Amino acid sequence: MKKICVLLALFSANVLSAEKNNNQEFNQLLDYYCGTESVEFQEQVTIGEGKQILFHQGPFMQVNTELSPDVIKRTFSNAMQQANLSSQCSEYLLSYAEVVEDNVEQKLFARVLFNFDQYSLTERSKYILQSVTEKLETQKDTVLLNGHTDNKGRENYNINLGLARSNSVKAFLLAQGASKEQLESYSFGEQQPIDDNTTLEGQHHNRRVDIEKKANETN
């Protein structure tokens, strides 16, 4: 597996000092992993209570003021909107805490890919799923494991192959400690492609399991 580059991103409004805080309203975390055939990276953004440092205000060199909660929420909300991983990454993991008043819905939070006519997990898929397990342990989400295939082969065969892929993901998550009650396996076979099945790259992207939050549940 390629070495993963870990980046820590800090946002600023003039100068924003972000610290983690036990107050759930401000303890916001955006954490995501992106993997393609050529690159892998992981990024984390944490925004807590902040202070705004204003330079050259009147006779003083600087003045510290409390940063408005609305500014913190808006900054975090913008960061989530910019992390549109589903269009940038072939495999990914995305998780974040809820923004109290400006929640940005993200039902699909992880995706893993499979080789042609296979349902065994790759090493990169196992890395992503290990992080999914940790997320399930701490936040108790119920998730849908939706299996998909390319359009090669008969429709009934692909339905069964998609289910084998989702069950493979389920078995790994259970082995890592996830609760059986948190996991629901389904298959859509070839019915919901996300890329062009006339190309090898498109077929590769369509051979996947999408991991989604169940409706009416939050992180």
CSV table of C-alpha atoms in Angstrom, one decimal:
chain,number,residue,atom,x,y,z
A,1,MET,CA,0.0,0.0,0.0
A,2,LYS,CA,1.3,3.4,-0.9
A,3,LYS,CA,2.4,5.8,1.9
A,4,ILE,CA,-0.5,8.0,2.9
A,5,CYS,CA,0.2,11.7,3.2
A,6,VAL,CA,-1.6,13.2,6.3
A,7,LEU,CA,-2.5,16.9,6.1
A,8,LEU,CA,-3.8,19.2,8.8
A,9,ALA,CA,-5.8,22.1,7.5
A,10,LEU,CA,-6.4,25.2,9.6
A,11,PHE,CA,-8.8,27.9,8.5
A,12,SER,CA,-8.5,31.6,9.3
A,13,ALA,CA,-10.7,34.6,9.5
A,14,ASN,CA,-8.1,37.3,10.0
A,15,VAL,CA,-6.3,34.8,12.4
A,16,LEU,CA,-8.5,31.9,13.6
A,17,SER,CA,-7.0,29.8,16.4
A,18,ALA,CA,-9.0,26.5,16.5
A,19,GLU,CA,-8.9,24.2,19.5
A,20,LYS,CA,-10.9,21.1,20.2
A,21,ASN,CA,-13.6,21.6,22.9
A,22,ASN,CA,-15.9,19.4,24.8
A,23,ASN,CA,-18.8,21.6,23.9
A,24,GLN,CA,-20.6,19.5,21.3
A,25,GLU,CA,-21.9,22.6,19.5
A,26,PHE,CA,-18.3,23.5,18.6
A,27,ASN,CA,-16.5,20.2,18.6
A,28,GLN,CA,-16.6,19.8,14.8
A,29,LEU,CA,-14.5,17.3,12.9
A,30,LEU,CA,-14.0,16.8,9.1
A,31,ASP,CA,-11.9,13.7,8.4
A,32,TYR,CA,-11.6,12.1,5.0
A,33,TYR,CA,-9.5,9.7,3.0
A,34,CYS,CA,-9.2,9.7,-0.7
A,35,GLY,CA,-7.7,6.9,-2.9
A,36,THR,CA,-7.3,6.6,-6.6
A,37,GLU,CA,-4.9,4.4,-8.6
A,38,SER,CA,-2.2,7.1,-8.6
A,39,VAL,CA,-2.6,8.9,-5.3
A,40,GLU,CA,-3.8,8.5,-1.7
A,41,PHE,CA,-4.2,11.2,0.8
A,42,GLN,CA,-5.9,11.8,4.2
A,43,GLU,CA,-7.0,15.2,5.5
A,44,GLN,CA,-8.5,16.4,8.8
A,45,VAL,CA,-10.0,19.7,9.8
A,46,THR,CA,-10.9,20.4,13.4
A,47,ILE,CA,-12.7,23.6,14.4
A,48,GLY,CA,-13.4,24.5,18.0
A,49,GLU,CA,-13.8,27.7,19.9
A,50,GLY,CA,-11.7,30.3,18.3
A,51,LYS,CA,-10.3,33.8,18.9
A,52,GLN,CA,-10.1,36.6,16.3
A,53,ILE,CA,-6.9,38.6,16.4
A,54,LEU,CA,-7.3,42.1,15.0
A,55,PHE,CA,-4.1,44.0,14.1
A,56,HIS,CA,-3.6,47.8,14.3
A,57,GLN,CA,-6.9,48.6,16.0
A,58,GLY,CA,-6.7,52.1,17.4
A,59,PRO,CA,-3.6,52.7,19.6
A,60,PHE,CA,-3.0,48.9,20.2
A,61,MET,CA,-0.9,46.6,18.1
A,62,GLN,CA,-3.5,43.8,18.4
A,63,VAL,CA,-6.8,43.1,20.1
A,64,ASN,CA,-8.1,39.6,20.9
A,65,THR,CA,-11.8,39.1,20.6
A,66,GLU,CA,-14.1,36.0,20.8
A,67,LEU,CA,-14.9,34.7,17.4
A,68,SER,CA,-18.6,34.6,16.6
A,69,PRO,CA,-20.2,31.1,16.7
A,70,ASP,CA,-21.8,31.8,13.4
A,71,VAL,CA,-18.3,32.3,11.8
A,72,ILE,CA,-17.1,29.0,13.1
A,73,LYS,CA,-20.2,27.2,11.9
A,74,ARG,CA,-20.0,28.8,8.5
A,75,THR,CA,-16.3,28.0,8.1
A,76,PHE,CA,-16.9,24.3,8.9
A,77,SER,CA,-20.0,24.1,6.7
A,78,ASN,CA,-17.9,25.5,3.8
A,79,ALA,CA,-15.2,23.0,4.4
A,80,MET,CA,-17.7,20.1,4.2
A,81,GLN,CA,-19.2,21.4,1.0
A,82,GLN,CA,-15.7,21.6,-0.6
A,83,ALA,CA,-14.9,18.0,0.3
A,84,ASN,CA,-17.0,16.5,-2.5
A,85,LEU,CA,-15.2,13.2,-2.5
A,86,SER,CA,-17.7,11.2,-4.4
A,87,SER,CA,-16.7,13.1,-7.6
A,88,GLN,CA,-12.9,13.2,-6.9
A,89,CYS,CA,-12.0,9.8,-5.5
A,90,SER,CA,-12.6,6.2,-6.6
A,91,GLU,CA,-12.4,5.0,-3.0
A,92,TYR,CA,-12.9,7.2,0.0
A,93,LEU,CA,-14.0,7.7,3.6
A,94,LEU,CA,-15.7,10.9,4.8
A,95,SER,CA,-17.0,11.6,8.3
A,96,TYR,CA,-17.8,14.7,10.2
A,97,ALA,CA,-19.9,15.9,13.2
A,98,GLU,CA,-23.2,17.6,12.7
A,99,VAL,CA,-23.3,21.4,12.3
A,100,VAL,CA,-26.0,22.3,14.7
A,101,GLU,CA,-27.9,24.9,12.7
A,102,ASP,CA,-26.4,24.5,9.2
A,103,ASN,CA,-26.2,20.7,8.8
A,104,VAL,CA,-24.9,19.6,5.4
A,105,GLU,CA,-26.3,16.2,4.6
A,106,GLN,CA,-23.8,13.5,3.5
A,107,LYS,CA,-25.5,10.1,3.3
A,108,LEU,CA,-22.8,8.3,1.4
A,109,PHE,CA,-19.7,8.4,3.5
A,110,ALA,CA,-17.5,5.5,2.2
A,111,ARG,CA,-16.8,3.5,-1.0
A,112,VAL,CA,-14.6,0.5,-1.7
A,113,LEU,CA,-13.8,-1.0,-5.1
A,114,PHE,CA,-13.4,-4.6,-6.3
A,115,ASN,CA,-11.5,-6.4,-9.1
A,116,PHE,CA,-13.3,-7.9,-12.0
A,117,ASP,CA,-15.7,-10.7,-11.1
A,118,GLN,CA,-14.3,-10.7,-7.5
A,119,TYR,CA,-15.7,-10.0,-4.1
A,120,SER,CA,-12.5,-10.3,-2.0
A,121,LEU,CA,-11.3,-7.1,-0.3
A,122,THR,CA,-8.2,-5.3,-1.4
A,123,GLU,CA,-5.7,-3.9,1.2
A,124,ARG,CA,-6.8,-0.4,0.5
A,125,SER,CA,-10.4,-1.4,1.1
A,126,LYS,CA,-9.5,-3.0,4.4
A,127,TYR,CA,-7.8,0.2,5.5
A,128,ILE,CA,-11.0,2.2,4.7
A,129,LEU,CA,-13.2,-0.4,6.4
A,130,GLN,CA,-11.1,-0.4,9.5
A,131,SER,CA,-11.8,3.3,9.9
A,132,VAL,CA,-15.5,2.7,9.2
A,133,THR,CA,-15.5,0.2,12.1
A,134,GLU,CA,-14.0,2.8,14.4
A,135,LYS,CA,-16.7,5.2,13.3
A,136,LEU,CA,-19.5,2.7,14.0
A,137,GLU,CA,-18.1,1.9,17.5
A,138,THR,CA,-18.1,5.6,18.6
A,139,GLN,CA,-21.2,6.9,16.9
A,140,LYS,CA,-23.5,3.8,16.7
A,141,ASP,CA,-24.7,4.5,13.2
A,142,THR,CA,-26.8,2.0,11.2
A,143,VAL,CA,-25.4,1.7,7.7
A,144,LEU,CA,-26.5,0.3,4.4
A,145,LEU,CA,-23.9,-1.8,2.5
A,146,ASN,CA,-25.0,-1.5,-1.2
A,147,GLY,CA,-23.2,-3.8,-3.6
A,148,HIS,CA,-22.8,-2.9,-7.3
A,149,THR,CA,-21.2,-4.4,-10.4
A,150,ASP,CA,-20.3,-3.4,-14.0
A,151,ASN,CA,-22.6,-4.6,-16.8
A,152,LYS,CA,-20.6,-7.6,-17.8
A,153,GLY,CA,-22.5,-10.9,-17.4
A,154,ARG,CA,-26.1,-11.7,-16.8
A,155,GLU,CA,-28.3,-9.5,-14.7
A,156,ASN,CA,-29.1,-12.2,-12.1
A,157,TYR,CA,-25.4,-13.1,-11.8
A,158,ASN,CA,-24.6,-9.5,-11.1
A,159,ILE,CA,-27.2,-9.2,-8.5
A,160,ASN,CA,-25.6,-12.2,-6.7
A,161,LEU,CA,-22.1,-10.8,-7.2
A,162,GLY,CA,-23.2,-7.4,-5.8
A,163,LEU,CA,-24.6,-9.1,-2.7
A,164,ALA,CA,-21.4,-11.2,-2.3
A,165,ARG,CA,-19.5,-7.9,-2.3
A,166,SER,CA,-21.7,-6.3,0.3
A,167,ASN,CA,-21.6,-9.4,2.5
A,168,SER,CA,-17.8,-9.4,2.2
A,169,VAL,CA,-17.7,-5.9,3.6
A,170,LYS,CA,-20.2,-6.9,6.3
A,171,ALA,CA,-18.1,-9.9,7.3
A,172,PHE,CA,-15.0,-7.7,7.6
A,173,LEU,CA,-16.7,-5.1,9.7
A,174,LEU,CA,-18.2,-7.8,12.0
A,175,ALA,CA,-14.7,-9.3,12.4
A,176,GLN,CA,-13.4,-5.9,13.4
A,177,GLY,CA,-16.0,-5.5,16.1
A,178,ALA,CA,-19.0,-3.9,14.5
A,179,SER,CA,-22.5,-4.8,15.7
A,180,LYS,CA,-24.6,-7.0,13.5
A,181,GLU,CA,-27.6,-4.7,14.2
A,182,GLN,CA,-25.7,-1.8,12.6
A,183,LEU,CA,-25.2,-3.4,9.2
A,184,GLU,CA,-27.7,-4.1,6.4
A,185,SER,CA,-26.5,-5.7,3.1
A,186,TYR,CA,-28.1,-5.1,-0.3
A,187,SER,CA,-27.3,-5.5,-4.0
A,188,PHE,CA,-28.2,-3.4,-7.0
A,189,GLY,CA,-26.1,-5.4,-9.4
A,190,GLU,CA,-25.5,-3.4,-12.6
A,191,GLN,CA,-28.6,-1.2,-12.2
A,192,GLN,CA,-26.9,1.9,-10.7
A,193,PRO,CA,-23.6,2.7,-12.5
A,194,ILE,CA,-21.6,5.8,-11.5
A,195,ASP,CA,-19.4,5.7,-14.6
A,196,ASP,CA,-19.3,4.7,-18.2
A,197,ASN,CA,-19.5,0.9,-18.6
A,198,THR,CA,-18.0,1.1,-22.1
A,199,THR,CA,-14.5,1.9,-20.7
A,200,LEU,CA,-12.3,-0.2,-18.5
A,201,GLU,CA,-11.9,2.6,-16.0
A,202,GLY,CA,-15.6,3.2,-15.8
A,203,GLN,CA,-16.2,-0.5,-15.2
A,204,HIS,CA,-13.7,-0.5,-12.4
A,205,HIS,CA,-15.4,2.4,-10.7
A,206,ASN,CA,-18.8,0.6,-11.0
A,207,ARG,CA,-17.5,-2.5,-9.2
A,208,ARG,CA,-18.0,-1.2,-5.7
A,209,VAL,CA,-19.8,-1.2,-2.3
A,210,ASP,CA,-21.2,2.1,-1.2
A,211,ILE,CA,-21.6,2.6,2.5
A,212,GLU,CA,-24.4,4.9,3.5
A,213,LYS,CA,-26.1,6.2,6.6
A,214,LYS,CA,-29.5,4.8,7.0
A,215,ALA,CA,-32.3,7.4,6.5
A,216,ASN,CA,-33.3,9.6,9.5
A,217,GLU,CA,-30.0,8.9,11.3
A,218,THR,CA,-27.2,11.3,12.1
A,219,ASN,CA,-23.5,10.9,12.6
